[in-house]
mmCIF file of C-alpha atoms in Angstrom:
data_model
loop_
_atom_site.group_PDB
_atom_site.id
_atom_site.type_symbol
_atom_site.label_atom_id
_atom_site.label_comp_id
_atom_site.label_asym_id
_atom_site.label_seq_id
_atom_site.Cartn_x
_atom_site.Cartn_y
_atom_site.Cartn_z
ATOM 1 C CA MET A 1 93.384 50.210 133.957
ATOM 2 C CA THR A 2 91.037 49.464 136.828
ATOM 3 C CA LYS A 3 90.747 53.179 137.613
ATOM 4 C CA ILE A 4 89.970 53.955 133.956
ATOM 5 C CA CYS A 5 87.242 51.294 133.859
ATOM 6 C CA ALA A 6 85.775 52.614 137.088
ATOM 7 C CA CYS A 7 85.731 56.155 135.718
ATOM 8 C CA LEU A 8 84.056 54.990 132.515
ATOM 9 C CA MET A 9 81.414 53.112 134.489
ATOM 10 C CA ILE A 10 80.707 56.151 136.661
ATOM 11 C CA ALA A 11 80.443 58.365 133.585
ATOM 12 C CA ALA A 12 78.036 55.916 131.965
ATOM 13 C CA LEU A 13 75.894 55.790 135.093
ATOM 14 C CA LEU A 14 75.809 59.572 135.301
ATOM 15 C CA PHE A 15 74.730 59.788 131.651
ATOM 16 C CA CYS A 16 71.959 57.236 132.188
ATOM 17 C CA CYS A 17 70.708 59.059 135.271
ATOM 18 C CA LEU A 18 70.738 62.362 133.409
ATOM 19 C CA PHE A 19 68.845 60.838 130.460
ATOM 20 C CA ALA A 20 66.306 59.188 132.743
ATOM 21 C CA ALA A 21 65.754 62.415 134.631
ATOM 22 C CA CYS A 22 65.335 64.632 131.579
ATOM 23 C CA THR A 23 63.313 62.556 129.144
ATOM 24 C CA PRO A 24 60.295 61.775 131.348
ATOM 25 C CA LYS A 25 60.068 65.426 132.391
ATOM 26 C CA ASN A 26 59.859 66.504 128.761
ATOM 27 C CA ASP A 27 57.298 63.799 128.064
ATOM 28 C CA VAL A 28 55.223 64.872 131.059
ATOM 29 C CA ASN A 29 55.328 68.511 130.002
ATOM 30 C CA GLU A 30 54.220 67.562 126.499
ATOM 31 C CA VAL A 31 51.350 65.474 127.851
ATOM 32 C CA LEU A 32 50.251 68.216 130.245
ATOM 33 C CA LYS A 33 50.323 70.779 127.448
ATOM 34 C CA ASP A 34 47.929 68.703 125.328
ATOM 35 C CA THR A 35 45.625 67.530 128.122
ATOM 36 C CA LEU A 36 41.914 68.244 127.989
ATOM 37 C CA LYS A 37 40.289 68.232 131.414
ATOM 38 C CA ILE A 38 36.616 67.402 131.860
ATOM 39 C CA GLU A 39 34.980 67.560 135.273
ATOM 40 C CA ILE A 40 31.462 66.178 135.673
ATOM 41 C CA LEU A 41 30.386 67.468 139.033
ATOM 42 C CA LYS A 42 28.727 65.731 141.938
ATOM 43 C CA ILE A 43 25.757 68.066 142.412
ATOM 44 C CA GLY A 44 22.916 65.634 142.991
ATOM 45 C CA LYS A 45 20.442 64.834 140.225
ATOM 46 C CA ALA A 46 21.650 67.741 138.117
ATOM 47 C CA ASP A 47 24.113 68.356 135.302
ATOM 48 C CA CYS A 48 27.270 70.417 135.014
ATOM 49 C CA SER A 49 30.283 69.493 132.881
ATOM 50 C CA ILE A 50 33.319 71.786 132.892
ATOM 51 C CA ILE A 51 35.798 71.387 130.032
ATOM 52 C CA THR A 52 39.162 73.092 129.520
ATOM 53 C CA ASP A 53 42.523 72.574 127.864
ATOM 54 C CA GLY A 54 44.019 75.610 129.576
ATOM 55 C CA LYS A 55 43.225 77.832 126.594
ATOM 56 C CA ILE A 56 39.528 77.234 125.916
ATOM 57 C CA SER A 57 36.806 76.782 128.533
ATOM 58 C CA ILE A 58 33.412 75.171 127.920
ATOM 59 C CA VAL A 59 30.594 74.679 130.413
ATOM 60 C CA ILE A 60 27.698 72.369 129.576
ATOM 61 C CA ASP A 61 24.728 73.031 131.880
ATOM 62 C CA CYS A 62 24.784 74.735 135.254
ATOM 63 C CA GLY A 63 22.955 72.519 137.736
ATOM 64 C CA GLU A 64 20.386 74.016 140.094
ATOM 65 C CA GLU A 65 20.473 77.474 141.639
ATOM 66 C CA ASP A 66 22.000 76.155 144.868
ATOM 67 C CA ASP A 67 24.835 74.504 142.907
ATOM 68 C CA SER A 68 26.322 77.734 141.558
ATOM 69 C CA ALA A 69 28.855 78.178 144.383
ATOM 70 C CA GLU A 70 30.159 74.644 143.925
ATOM 71 C CA ILE A 71 30.373 75.114 140.164
ATOM 72 C CA SER A 72 32.303 78.361 140.606
ATOM 73 C CA ALA A 73 34.691 76.678 143.041
ATOM 74 C CA ALA A 74 35.374 73.897 140.531
ATOM 75 C CA MET A 75 36.004 76.436 137.778
ATOM 76 C CA ASP A 76 38.326 78.443 139.996
ATOM 77 C CA ALA A 77 40.260 75.269 140.834
ATOM 78 C CA LEU A 78 40.762 74.693 137.108
ATOM 79 C CA GLY A 79 42.019 78.252 136.648
ATOM 80 C CA ILE A 80 38.999 79.337 134.608
ATOM 81 C CA SER A 81 38.282 83.067 134.857
ATOM 82 C CA SER A 82 35.964 83.379 131.846
ATOM 83 C CA ILE A 83 33.800 81.057 129.753
ATOM 84 C CA ASP A 84 34.344 80.756 126.019
ATOM 85 C CA TYR A 85 31.272 78.608 125.366
ATOM 86 C CA LEU A 86 28.353 78.209 127.767
ATOM 87 C CA ILE A 87 25.903 75.568 126.567
ATOM 88 C CA ILE A 88 22.444 75.220 128.100
ATOM 89 C CA THR A 89 21.007 71.914 126.892
ATOM 90 C CA HIS A 90 17.439 72.695 128.040
ATOM 91 C CA TYR A 91 15.480 74.777 130.506
ATOM 92 C CA ASP A 92 14.786 72.361 133.365
ATOM 93 C CA LYS A 93 15.903 73.769 136.720
ATOM 94 C CA ASP A 94 18.540 71.049 137.219
ATOM 95 C CA HIS A 95 20.331 72.202 134.063
ATOM 96 C CA VAL A 96 19.720 75.963 133.894
ATOM 97 C CA GLY A 97 19.248 76.856 137.568
ATOM 98 C CA GLY A 98 22.859 77.909 138.197
ATOM 99 C CA ALA A 99 23.191 79.888 134.964
ATOM 100 C CA PRO A 100 22.174 83.307 136.376
ATOM 101 C CA ALA A 101 25.001 83.214 138.936
ATOM 102 C CA LEU A 102 27.564 82.184 136.304
ATOM 103 C CA LEU A 103 26.378 84.906 133.916
ATOM 104 C CA LYS A 104 26.846 87.412 136.718
ATOM 105 C CA LYS A 105 30.318 86.221 137.793
ATOM 106 C CA TYR A 106 32.005 85.252 134.504
ATOM 107 C CA LYS A 107 32.336 86.866 131.126
ATOM 108 C CA VAL A 108 30.854 84.571 128.475
ATOM 109 C CA SER A 109 32.048 84.855 124.885
ATOM 110 C CA LYS A 110 29.259 82.764 123.369
ATOM 111 C CA LEU A 111 26.149 81.159 124.835
ATOM 112 C CA PHE A 112 24.207 78.406 123.093
ATOM 113 C CA GLU A 113 20.661 77.513 124.100
ATOM 114 C CA PRO A 114 17.933 75.285 122.617
ATOM 115 C CA ASP A 115 15.436 76.843 120.220
ATOM 116 C CA TYR A 116 12.144 76.118 121.971
ATOM 117 C CA THR A 117 9.735 77.670 124.428
ATOM 118 C CA PRO A 118 9.388 75.586 127.593
ATOM 119 C CA VAL A 119 6.082 74.153 128.730
ATOM 120 C CA ASP A 120 6.045 76.459 131.760
ATOM 121 C CA THR A 121 7.364 79.885 130.816
ATOM 122 C CA THR A 122 6.640 81.185 134.322
ATOM 123 C CA ALA A 123 8.930 78.658 136.063
ATOM 124 C CA TYR A 124 11.359 80.430 138.397
ATOM 125 C CA ALA A 125 14.498 78.825 136.925
ATOM 126 C CA TYR A 126 13.517 79.821 133.378
ATOM 127 C CA THR A 127 12.485 83.408 134.140
ATOM 128 C CA SER A 128 15.600 83.933 136.270
ATOM 129 C CA TYR A 129 17.764 82.661 133.416
ATOM 130 C CA ARG A 130 16.053 84.844 130.808
ATOM 131 C CA ASN A 131 16.399 87.934 132.980
ATOM 132 C CA ALA A 132 20.052 87.163 133.751
ATOM 133 C CA LEU A 133 20.867 86.612 130.072
ATOM 134 C CA THR A 134 19.169 89.856 129.073
ATOM 135 C CA GLU A 135 21.179 91.728 131.700
ATOM 136 C CA ALA A 136 24.441 89.987 130.758
ATOM 137 C CA LYS A 137 24.014 90.902 127.095
ATOM 138 C CA ALA A 138 23.168 94.490 128.013
ATOM 139 C CA ASN A 139 26.228 94.984 130.228
ATOM 140 C CA GLY A 140 28.658 93.107 127.975
ATOM 141 C CA LYS A 141 29.132 90.068 130.239
ATOM 142 C CA CYS A 142 27.709 87.843 127.492
ATOM 143 C CA GLU A 143 28.997 88.835 124.065
ATOM 144 C CA SER A 144 26.488 86.803 122.063
ATOM 145 C CA ALA A 145 23.809 84.138 122.426
ATOM 146 C CA GLU A 146 22.434 81.736 119.840
ATOM 147 C CA ALA A 147 19.359 79.522 119.869
ATOM 148 C CA VAL A 148 20.333 76.288 118.091
ATOM 149 C CA SER A 149 17.635 74.612 116.014
ATOM 150 C CA ASP A 150 19.785 72.542 113.636
ATOM 151 C CA SER A 151 23.477 72.257 114.494
ATOM 152 C CA VAL A 152 26.603 74.313 115.047
ATOM 153 C CA ASP A 153 30.167 73.151 114.323
ATOM 154 C CA LEU A 154 33.158 74.754 116.018
ATOM 155 C CA THR A 155 36.886 74.028 115.930
ATOM 156 C CA VAL A 156 39.038 75.695 118.576
ATOM 157 C CA SER A 157 42.493 74.674 119.738
ATOM 158 C CA ASP A 158 42.542 70.848 119.507
ATOM 159 C CA ILE A 159 38.791 70.643 120.138
ATOM 160 C CA LYS A 160 36.074 69.939 117.580
ATOM 161 C CA LEU A 161 32.592 70.664 118.852
ATOM 162 C CA ASN A 162 29.155 69.912 117.416
ATOM 163 C CA ILE A 163 26.019 71.232 119.094
ATOM 164 C CA ALA A 164 22.871 69.629 117.700
ATOM 165 C CA GLY A 165 19.274 70.733 118.119
ATOM 166 C CA THR A 166 16.077 69.008 117.042
ATOM 167 C CA PHE A 167 16.300 70.047 113.359
ATOM 168 C CA GLY A 168 12.834 71.561 113.553
ATOM 169 C CA LYS A 169 11.076 68.590 115.144
ATOM 170 C CA ASP A 170 8.297 69.605 117.538
ATOM 171 C CA TYR A 171 8.061 67.285 120.516
ATOM 172 C CA ALA A 172 4.654 67.379 122.156
ATOM 173 C CA LYS A 173 5.536 64.693 124.715
ATOM 174 C CA ASN A 174 8.248 65.389 127.302
ATOM 175 C CA GLN A 175 9.070 68.499 125.318
ATOM 176 C CA ASP A 176 11.691 70.036 127.599
ATOM 177 C CA ASN A 177 13.804 66.884 127.762
ATOM 178 C CA ASN A 178 13.448 65.872 124.120
ATOM 179 C CA ASP A 179 14.381 69.378 122.986
ATOM 180 C CA SER A 180 17.783 69.076 124.698
ATOM 181 C CA LEU A 181 20.856 70.131 122.779
ATOM 182 C CA VAL A 182 23.175 67.166 122.205
ATOM 183 C CA VAL A 183 26.885 67.986 122.298
ATOM 184 C CA SER A 184 29.619 65.987 120.543
ATOM 185 C CA LEU A 185 33.278 66.748 121.235
ATOM 186 C CA GLU A 186 36.489 65.409 119.708
ATOM 187 C CA HIS A 187 39.978 65.919 121.117
ATOM 188 C CA LEU A 188 43.151 64.313 119.745
ATOM 189 C CA GLY A 189 41.238 61.291 118.457
ATOM 190 C CA ASN A 190 39.104 60.875 121.593
ATOM 191 C CA SER A 191 35.338 61.346 121.244
ATOM 192 C CA PHE A 192 32.729 62.414 123.785
ATOM 193 C CA LEU A 193 28.931 62.673 123.690
ATOM 194 C CA PHE A 194 26.851 64.703 126.140
ATOM 195 C CA ALA A 195 23.225 63.686 125.620
ATOM 196 C CA GLY A 196 21.334 66.121 127.833
ATOM 197 C CA ASP A 197 18.012 64.682 128.960
ATOM 198 C CA ILE A 198 16.846 63.204 125.649
ATOM 199 C CA GLU A 199 14.167 60.555 125.977
ATOM 200 C CA LYS A 200 12.653 57.760 123.906
ATOM 201 C CA GLN A 201 11.148 59.772 121.040
ATOM 202 C CA ARG A 202 14.210 61.959 120.462
ATOM 203 C CA ILE A 203 16.533 58.951 120.653
ATOM 204 C CA ALA A 204 14.380 57.103 118.106
ATOM 205 C CA ASP A 205 14.530 60.081 115.745
ATOM 206 C CA MET A 206 18.291 60.423 116.109
ATOM 207 C CA LEU A 207 18.756 56.722 115.384
ATOM 208 C CA SER A 208 16.507 56.781 112.310
ATOM 209 C CA GLN A 209 18.251 59.902 110.987
ATOM 210 C CA GLY A 210 21.723 58.395 111.439
ATOM 211 C CA ARG A 211 22.700 61.054 113.979
ATOM 212 C CA VAL A 212 24.122 58.642 116.555
ATOM 213 C CA GLN A 213 27.800 57.898 115.973
ATOM 214 C CA PRO A 214 30.232 55.712 117.953
ATOM 215 C CA CYS A 215 32.223 57.525 120.618
ATOM 216 C CA ASP A 216 34.565 56.714 123.476
ATOM 217 C CA PHE A 217 32.591 58.438 126.224
ATOM 218 C CA LEU A 218 28.887 59.029 126.917
ATOM 219 C CA LYS A 219 27.185 61.288 129.425
ATOM 220 C CA VAL A 220 24.104 59.087 129.752
ATOM 221 C CA PRO A 221 20.852 60.936 129.002
ATOM 222 C CA HIS A 222 18.279 61.934 131.611
ATOM 223 C CA HIS A 223 20.157 60.861 134.733
ATOM 224 C CA GLY A 224 19.898 57.179 133.872
ATOM 225 C CA VAL A 225 16.103 57.011 133.568
ATOM 226 C CA TYR A 226 15.288 53.899 131.541
ATOM 227 C CA ASN A 227 13.445 53.853 128.228
ATOM 228 C CA SER A 228 13.033 51.158 125.599
ATOM 229 C CA LYS A 229 15.311 52.884 123.057
ATOM 230 C CA LEU A 230 18.355 52.988 125.315
ATOM 231 C CA GLU A 231 19.632 49.560 124.291
ATOM 232 C CA ASP A 232 19.751 50.560 120.610
ATOM 233 C CA PHE A 233 21.229 53.914 121.567
ATOM 234 C CA PHE A 234 24.004 52.346 123.637
ATOM 235 C CA SER A 235 24.729 49.819 120.874
ATOM 236 C CA ASN A 236 25.169 52.598 118.316
ATOM 237 C CA VAL A 237 27.290 54.774 120.593
ATOM 238 C CA ASN A 238 29.379 51.737 121.597
ATOM 239 C CA MET A 239 31.141 53.727 124.315
ATOM 240 C CA LYS A 240 34.023 52.558 126.488
ATOM 241 C CA TYR A 241 33.098 54.866 129.368
ATOM 242 C CA ALA A 242 29.809 56.246 130.675
ATOM 243 C CA VAL A 243 28.832 58.720 133.362
ATOM 244 C CA VAL A 244 25.388 58.970 134.946
ATOM 245 C CA THR A 245 24.526 62.190 136.787
ATOM 246 C CA CYS A 246 22.451 61.000 139.723
ATOM 247 C CA SER A 247 22.214 61.047 143.511
ATOM 248 C CA ASP A 248 21.568 58.622 146.338
ATOM 249 C CA LYS A 249 18.105 60.146 146.679
ATOM 250 C CA ASN A 250 17.454 59.961 142.927
ATOM 251 C CA PRO A 251 19.559 57.046 141.646
ATOM 252 C CA ALA A 252 19.847 55.786 138.092
ATOM 253 C CA GLU A 253 17.359 53.067 137.214
ATOM 254 C CA GLN A 254 18.775 49.576 137.592
ATOM 255 C CA LYS A 255 17.594 48.543 134.108
ATOM 256 C CA THR A 256 19.749 51.316 132.650
ATOM 257 C CA LEU A 257 22.755 50.277 134.720
ATOM 258 C CA ASP A 258 22.231 46.661 133.656
ATOM 259 C CA LEU A 259 22.301 47.725 129.996
ATOM 260 C CA LEU A 260 25.554 49.603 130.554
ATOM 261 C CA THR A 261 27.060 46.559 132.259
ATOM 262 C CA ALA A 262 25.951 44.342 129.379
ATOM 263 C CA LYS A 263 27.709 46.686 126.928
ATOM 264 C CA GLY A 264 30.948 46.202 128.848
ATOM 265 C CA CYS A 265 31.681 49.879 129.409
ATOM 266 C CA ARG A 266 33.088 51.354 132.613
ATOM 267 C CA THR A 267 30.311 53.289 134.317
ATOM 268 C CA PHE A 268 30.722 56.108 136.827
ATOM 269 C CA LEU A 269 27.925 57.576 138.963
ATOM 270 C CA THR A 270 28.235 61.150 140.180
ATOM 271 C CA SER A 271 26.473 60.041 143.360
ATOM 272 C CA ASN A 272 29.890 58.556 144.214
ATOM 273 C CA GLY A 273 31.742 61.819 143.581
ATOM 274 C CA THR A 274 32.863 64.206 140.856
ATOM 275 C CA VAL A 275 34.183 62.405 137.770
ATOM 276 C CA HIS A 276 37.610 63.580 136.556
ATOM 277 C CA ILE A 277 38.351 62.902 132.873
ATOM 278 C CA ARG A 278 41.668 63.533 131.146
ATOM 279 C CA SER A 279 42.067 63.292 127.376
ATOM 280 C CA THR A 280 45.509 63.115 125.717
ATOM 281 C CA GLN A 281 47.026 61.646 122.573
ATOM 282 C CA SER A 282 47.459 58.440 124.565
ATOM 283 C CA GLY A 283 43.730 58.102 125.229
ATOM 284 C CA ILE A 284 41.282 58.771 128.048
ATOM 285 C CA VAL A 285 41.899 58.380 131.779
ATOM 286 C CA ILE A 286 38.991 58.648 134.230
ATOM 287 C CA THR A 287 39.225 58.830 138.010
ATOM 288 C CA GLN A 288 36.734 59.444 140.768
#
């Protein structure tokens, strides 16, 4: 009888071990399959966000010209060999500067750019970008490009994407920044907002037009430069997490950081390193 009991106990233990070993592995595989990865790079006071779920790849902004090698290395590390959607929020050198190198190295299925002419059409970053885009379209590296004035909605894989322009508004003051494309992304119930470099006037217009919706994550506009509409903007977004793209040399303004603290959201500064975001059905996890 004792031997029988011992055998039963051993069998039960073996079953439990087998169950414990198998179930978590399946759960992990399921989570990994549905994970959206977002990398917001540490490249100084410049913007580049790389987004992929393993099937679709999205790049929002390309930093400065000198950042292109680092951006390519980050994309290679994520296993990205082509870009499905390349989004240029505006034509400042810290957002478009690295685009020529990416257009040369990667095939781009669709490029989105803002529908405005910059203040300085002779600026090196802008002319280099325009020449690179013309060449990429001619040689088939960029299949199509669209200037967004109103908005574009896309649904691919588990990702819903909205790219919003100015809806025809002409900004005379701080034109390049206020003409930024604003990108909203949803994935498995998690929501993200990438606000380019929008400033006070554009924020005020978006608020009055009801174009600011709550979301879980915010890429803070304009590298954390303060303006008097940010408090209302943050209140409407009501984010849990925020990232400011800044550097030790060009830090975010303290008044902006104080507002983020007052809102109770977790704030990450790219001056402290690249921000790694993972979105799953269970929510959002951010590490740095």
